[in-house]
């Protein structure tokens, strides 16, 4: 029997739009799911934005204040895609109101914020899913299976990279993303959080780390109006960039493996260059998000001069079969958010967590806080 689940979206920038489209697509890709999302309400403080979303996607209600959604009995699940500094307040309030939450990373500005939301979710007995979408790529799920099965031997070291140019232009507006009070930790929260989650998803817990950070564009112009995404601004009052453009980090895993994680939002010539290389005692795995359906695999007994073959993911890998009927048909970023939506609603339907959880968000945030401390102290930091 199929039943409906009233859902709402808080924050309708690009990510709020992606969440909404994932809800709309969900029944087409996962018809076996016993819940069907019903778009009940959308909230955004920018005048007219919520109304535009309601007109385009069919939300029954459009509001500017997210508190109206917390009080709406029709809403049983909420996507939280508002700016980072609002995540804790909104996440805790929605959980306390008995709403299941799908919240974007980072969950707040600090590990303390993430713990507060996780605690509220646990106390309320609701489900919580976090936007660590890259672990949902079928090739990444396959890599995890190959590592766990010993196909590449014992993992010795990993390199994870997340390079982008979205903040590389010196005329990029000084939005909330560049402020400590509202944006938190810059590229750490925006990109390195994904890197930490991928590292844990593939190799297990991180035991200690040493990090270095830098701000390469120290000043930007303040925007003169409402912004969405990565808007440019000229002529506005200049202000300081308060959080990191770049982080480089050495990792030590509980398993004994070593790692390097590097992330930058100002890498000219790099567009969504996200991926990893995992090396083991008998082989290696290679993945590039821009070629999402391909996994480089080296395995065998040669050790030296051992070739690398390309595995094209297909219906037997992860959730690929919900989107394409045969190997090497392309998937995209938005498909990963549909997979997240599926895990979220499946968690609600079954009362058991599927996909990335608030505990994963806490672990990621703790690692990011440790990176900040390490960069400040110029020393290794243990993760308890």
PDB file of C-alpha atoms in Angstrom, residues 13-169:
ATOM      1  CA  UNK A  13      18.399  28.597  -3.651  1.00  0.00           C
ATOM      2  CA  UNK A  14      20.027  26.099  -5.987  1.00  0.00           C
ATOM      3  CA  UNK A  15      20.115  23.319  -3.399  1.00  0.00           C
ATOM      4  CA  UNK A  16      16.487  23.776  -2.394  1.00  0.00           C
ATOM      5  CA  UNK A  17      15.571  23.474  -6.055  1.00  0.00           C
ATOM      6  CA  UNK A  18      17.620  20.265  -6.378  1.00  0.00           C
ATOM      7  CA  UNK A  19      15.862  18.754  -3.336  1.00  0.00           C
ATOM      8  CA  UNK A  20      12.477  19.651  -4.773  1.00  0.00           C
ATOM      9  CA  UNK A  21      13.259  18.089  -8.135  1.00  0.00           C
ATOM     10  CA  UNK A  22      14.476  14.955  -6.357  1.00  0.00           C
ATOM     11  CA  UNK A  23      11.124  14.637  -4.570  1.00  0.00           C
ATOM     12  CA  UNK A  24       9.276  15.054  -7.870  1.00  0.00           C
ATOM     13  CA  UNK A  25      11.388  12.403  -9.606  1.00  0.00           C
ATOM     14  CA  UNK A  26      11.455   9.929  -6.736  1.00  0.00           C
ATOM     15  CA  UNK A  27       8.339   7.872  -7.629  1.00  0.00           C
ATOM     16  CA  UNK A  28       9.561   7.421 -11.208  1.00  0.00           C
ATOM     17  CA  UNK A  29      12.920   5.929 -10.212  1.00  0.00           C
ATOM     18  CA  UNK A  30      11.854   4.074  -7.061  1.00  0.00           C
ATOM     19  CA  UNK A  31       8.215   3.020  -7.607  1.00  0.00           C
ATOM     20  CA  UNK A  32       8.574   0.299  -4.969  1.00  0.00           C
ATOM     21  CA  UNK A  33       8.890   2.898  -2.213  1.00  0.00           C
ATOM     22  CA  UNK A  34       5.708   2.804  -0.076  1.00  0.00           C
ATOM     23  CA  UNK A  35       5.788   6.592   0.468  1.00  0.00           C
ATOM     24  CA  UNK A  36       5.063   9.285  -2.110  1.00  0.00           C
ATOM     25  CA  UNK A  37       6.278  12.808  -1.302  1.00  0.00           C
ATOM     26  CA  UNK A  38       3.627  15.526  -1.496  1.00  0.00           C
ATOM     27  CA  UNK A  39       4.953  19.087  -1.843  1.00  0.00           C
ATOM     28  CA  UNK A  40       3.160  20.929   0.958  1.00  0.00           C
ATOM     29  CA  UNK A  41       5.183  24.053   1.717  1.00  0.00           C
ATOM     30  CA  UNK A  42       8.267  26.041   0.740  1.00  0.00           C
ATOM     31  CA  UNK A  43       9.963  28.798   2.742  1.00  0.00           C
ATOM     32  CA  UNK A  44      12.499  31.416   1.693  1.00  0.00           C
ATOM     33  CA  UNK A  45      13.135  34.832   3.206  1.00  0.00           C
ATOM     34  CA  UNK A  46      13.877  36.480  -0.166  1.00  0.00           C
ATOM     35  CA  UNK A  47      10.651  38.227  -1.280  1.00  0.00           C
ATOM     36  CA  UNK A  48       8.895  36.361  -4.064  1.00  0.00           C
ATOM     37  CA  UNK A  49      11.244  33.382  -4.192  1.00  0.00           C
ATOM     38  CA  UNK A  50       8.954  30.970  -2.320  1.00  0.00           C
ATOM     39  CA  UNK A  51       5.959  32.064  -4.395  1.00  0.00           C
ATOM     40  CA  UNK A  52       7.940  31.440  -7.577  1.00  0.00           C
ATOM     41  CA  UNK A  53       8.866  27.966  -6.336  1.00  0.00           C
ATOM     42  CA  UNK A  54       5.248  27.184  -5.489  1.00  0.00           C
ATOM     43  CA  UNK A  55       4.083  28.266  -8.927  1.00  0.00           C
ATOM     44  CA  UNK A  56       6.739  26.213 -10.708  1.00  0.00           C
ATOM     45  CA  UNK A  57       6.638  23.007  -8.667  1.00  0.00           C
ATOM     46  CA  UNK A  58       3.180  22.950  -7.136  1.00  0.00           C
ATOM     47  CA  UNK A  59       3.826  23.540  -3.432  1.00  0.00           C
ATOM     48  CA  UNK A  60       0.482  24.148  -1.722  1.00  0.00           C
ATOM     49  CA  UNK A  61       1.876  26.909   0.496  1.00  0.00           C
ATOM     50  CA  UNK A  62       4.623  29.513   0.161  1.00  0.00           C
ATOM     51  CA  UNK A  63       5.947  31.395   3.214  1.00  0.00           C
ATOM     52  CA  UNK A  64       8.912  33.581   4.155  1.00  0.00           C
ATOM     53  CA  UNK A  65       9.270  32.357   7.751  1.00  0.00           C
ATOM     54  CA  UNK A  66      10.386  28.728   8.199  1.00  0.00           C
ATOM     55  CA  UNK A  67       8.715  28.686  11.630  1.00  0.00           C
ATOM     56  CA  UNK A  68       5.365  28.436   9.878  1.00  0.00           C
ATOM     57  CA  UNK A  69       6.510  25.131   8.420  1.00  0.00           C
ATOM     58  CA  UNK A  70       7.553  23.845  11.849  1.00  0.00           C
ATOM     59  CA  UNK A  71       4.018  24.561  13.048  1.00  0.00           C
ATOM     60  CA  UNK A  72       2.278  23.077   9.985  1.00  0.00           C
ATOM     61  CA  UNK A  73       0.698  19.683  10.848  1.00  0.00           C
ATOM     62  CA  UNK A  74       0.536  18.745   7.158  1.00  0.00           C
ATOM     63  CA  UNK A  75       4.329  18.652   6.979  1.00  0.00           C
ATOM     64  CA  UNK A  76       5.955  15.448   8.192  1.00  0.00           C
ATOM     65  CA  UNK A  77       9.383  15.777   6.564  1.00  0.00           C
ATOM     66  CA  UNK A  78      11.538  18.818   5.808  1.00  0.00           C
ATOM     67  CA  UNK A  79      14.489  19.520   3.536  1.00  0.00           C
ATOM     68  CA  UNK A  80      16.802  22.093   5.112  1.00  0.00           C
ATOM     69  CA  UNK A  81      18.750  23.916   2.406  1.00  0.00           C
ATOM     70  CA  UNK A  82      19.092  27.289   4.118  1.00  0.00           C
ATOM     71  CA  UNK A  83      22.486  28.975   4.769  1.00  0.00           C
ATOM     72  CA  UNK A  84      24.839  27.160   7.152  1.00  0.00           C
ATOM     73  CA  UNK A  85      24.351  29.451  10.138  1.00  0.00           C
ATOM     74  CA  UNK A  86      20.635  28.551  10.240  1.00  0.00           C
ATOM     75  CA  UNK A  87      21.096  24.768  10.140  1.00  0.00           C
ATOM     76  CA  UNK A  88      21.264  24.232  13.884  1.00  0.00           C
ATOM     77  CA  UNK A  89      18.261  26.383  14.761  1.00  0.00           C
ATOM     78  CA  UNK A  90      16.077  25.027  11.981  1.00  0.00           C
ATOM     79  CA  UNK A  91      17.212  21.413  12.386  1.00  0.00           C
ATOM     80  CA  UNK A  92      16.561  21.342  16.130  1.00  0.00           C
ATOM     81  CA  UNK A  93      13.204  23.096  15.760  1.00  0.00           C
ATOM     82  CA  UNK A  94      11.982  20.750  13.044  1.00  0.00           C
ATOM     83  CA  UNK A  95      13.023  17.651  14.980  1.00  0.00           C
ATOM     84  CA  UNK A  96      11.350  18.959  18.133  1.00  0.00           C
ATOM     85  CA  UNK A  97       8.220  19.529  16.061  1.00  0.00           C
ATOM     86  CA  UNK A  98       8.295  15.844  15.105  1.00  0.00           C
ATOM     87  CA  UNK A  99       9.463  16.365  11.515  1.00  0.00           C
ATOM     88  CA  UNK A 100      11.912  14.037   9.789  1.00  0.00           C
ATOM     89  CA  UNK A 101      14.779  16.072   8.316  1.00  0.00           C
ATOM     90  CA  UNK A 102      16.960  15.909   5.224  1.00  0.00           C
ATOM     91  CA  UNK A 103      19.626  18.503   5.949  1.00  0.00           C
ATOM     92  CA  UNK A 104      22.485  19.768   3.836  1.00  0.00           C
ATOM     93  CA  UNK A 105      26.080  19.627   4.985  1.00  0.00           C
ATOM     94  CA  UNK A 106      27.737  20.988   6.966  1.00  0.00           C
ATOM     95  CA  UNK A 107      25.109  20.621   9.682  1.00  0.00           C
ATOM     96  CA  UNK A 108      25.733  24.015  11.244  1.00  0.00           C
ATOM     97  CA  UNK A 109      29.033  25.804  11.747  1.00  0.00           C
ATOM     98  CA  UNK A 110      30.735  23.460  14.223  1.00  0.00           C
ATOM     99  CA  UNK A 111      30.696  19.922  15.565  1.00  0.00           C
ATOM    100  CA  UNK A 112      28.724  21.285  18.526  1.00  0.00           C
ATOM    101  CA  UNK A 113      26.001  22.417  16.109  1.00  0.00           C
ATOM    102  CA  UNK A 114      25.935  19.017  14.418  1.00  0.00           C
ATOM    103  CA  UNK A 115      25.694  17.275  17.796  1.00  0.00           C
ATOM    104  CA  UNK A 116      22.781  19.507  18.791  1.00  0.00           C
ATOM    105  CA  UNK A 117      20.813  18.557  15.675  1.00  0.00           C
ATOM    106  CA  UNK A 118      21.745  14.877  16.018  1.00  0.00           C
ATOM    107  CA  UNK A 119      20.625  14.932  19.649  1.00  0.00           C
ATOM    108  CA  UNK A 120      17.311  16.557  18.787  1.00  0.00           C
ATOM    109  CA  UNK A 121      16.675  13.974  16.062  1.00  0.00           C
ATOM    110  CA  UNK A 122      17.478  11.088  18.406  1.00  0.00           C
ATOM    111  CA  UNK A 123      15.358  12.500  21.238  1.00  0.00           C
ATOM    112  CA  UNK A 124      12.379  13.080  18.952  1.00  0.00           C
ATOM    113  CA  UNK A 125      12.648   9.627  17.401  1.00  0.00           C
ATOM    114  CA  UNK A 126      12.574  11.016  13.861  1.00  0.00           C
ATOM    115  CA  UNK A 127      14.808  10.170  10.916  1.00  0.00           C
ATOM    116  CA  UNK A 128      17.648  12.363   9.703  1.00  0.00           C
ATOM    117  CA  UNK A 129      19.555  12.199   6.415  1.00  0.00           C
ATOM    118  CA  UNK A 130      22.533  14.401   5.484  1.00  0.00           C
ATOM    119  CA  UNK A 131      23.549  15.670   2.052  1.00  0.00           C
ATOM    120  CA  UNK A 132      26.744  13.674   1.555  1.00  0.00           C
ATOM    121  CA  UNK A 133      25.698  12.870  -1.993  1.00  0.00           C
ATOM    122  CA  UNK A 134      28.993  11.641  -3.478  1.00  0.00           C
ATOM    123  CA  UNK A 135      28.935   8.414  -1.472  1.00  0.00           C
ATOM    124  CA  UNK A 136      25.719   7.598  -3.380  1.00  0.00           C
ATOM    125  CA  UNK A 137      27.502   7.362  -6.737  1.00  0.00           C
ATOM    126  CA  UNK A 138      27.326   3.725  -7.906  1.00  0.00           C
ATOM    127  CA  UNK A 139      31.064   3.688  -8.638  1.00  0.00           C
ATOM    128  CA  UNK A 140      31.828   4.855  -5.095  1.00  0.00           C
ATOM    129  CA  UNK A 141      29.548   2.170  -3.643  1.00  0.00           C
ATOM    130  CA  UNK A 142      31.369  -0.380  -5.809  1.00  0.00           C
ATOM    131  CA  UNK A 143      34.761   0.881  -4.641  1.00  0.00           C
ATOM    132  CA  UNK A 144      33.686   0.397  -1.043  1.00  0.00           C
ATOM    133  CA  UNK A 145      32.627  -3.191  -1.786  1.00  0.00           C
ATOM    134  CA  UNK A 146      35.923  -3.966  -3.530  1.00  0.00           C
ATOM    135  CA  UNK A 147      37.907  -2.558  -0.602  1.00  0.00           C
ATOM    136  CA  UNK A 148      35.848  -4.497   1.956  1.00  0.00           C
ATOM    137  CA  UNK A 149      36.213  -7.749   0.015  1.00  0.00           C
ATOM    138  CA  UNK A 150      40.000  -7.469  -0.087  1.00  0.00           C
ATOM    139  CA  UNK A 151      40.203  -7.150  -3.888  1.00  0.00           C
ATOM    140  CA  UNK A 152      43.066  -4.638  -3.619  1.00  0.00           C
ATOM    141  CA  UNK A 153      44.586  -6.160  -0.486  1.00  0.00           C
ATOM    142  CA  UNK A 154      45.110  -4.099   2.649  1.00  0.00           C
ATOM    143  CA  UNK A 155      44.618  -0.398   1.988  1.00  0.00           C
ATOM    144  CA  UNK A 156      47.876   1.499   2.491  1.00  0.00           C
ATOM    145  CA  UNK A 157      47.031   5.050   1.460  1.00  0.00           C
ATOM    146  CA  UNK A 158      44.390   7.244  -0.176  1.00  0.00           C
ATOM    147  CA  UNK A 159      44.366  10.639  -1.857  1.00  0.00           C
ATOM    148  CA  UNK A 160      41.105  12.591  -1.955  1.00  0.00           C
ATOM    149  CA  UNK A 161      40.811  15.820  -3.926  1.00  0.00           C
ATOM    150  CA  UNK A 162      38.028  18.392  -4.172  1.00  0.00           C
ATOM    151  CA  UNK A 163      39.082  21.291  -6.403  1.00  0.00           C
ATOM    152  CA  UNK A 164      36.743  23.913  -7.812  1.00  0.00           C
ATOM    153  CA  UNK A 165      36.862  27.437  -9.233  1.00  0.00           C
ATOM    154  CA  UNK A 166      33.491  28.744  -8.017  1.00  0.00           C
ATOM    155  CA  UNK A 167      35.245  31.317  -5.803  1.00  0.00           C
ATOM    156  CA  UNK A 168      38.276  31.928  -8.019  1.00  0.00           C
ATOM    157  CA  UNK A 169      37.037  35.185  -9.564  1.00  0.00           C
TER     158      UNK A 169
END
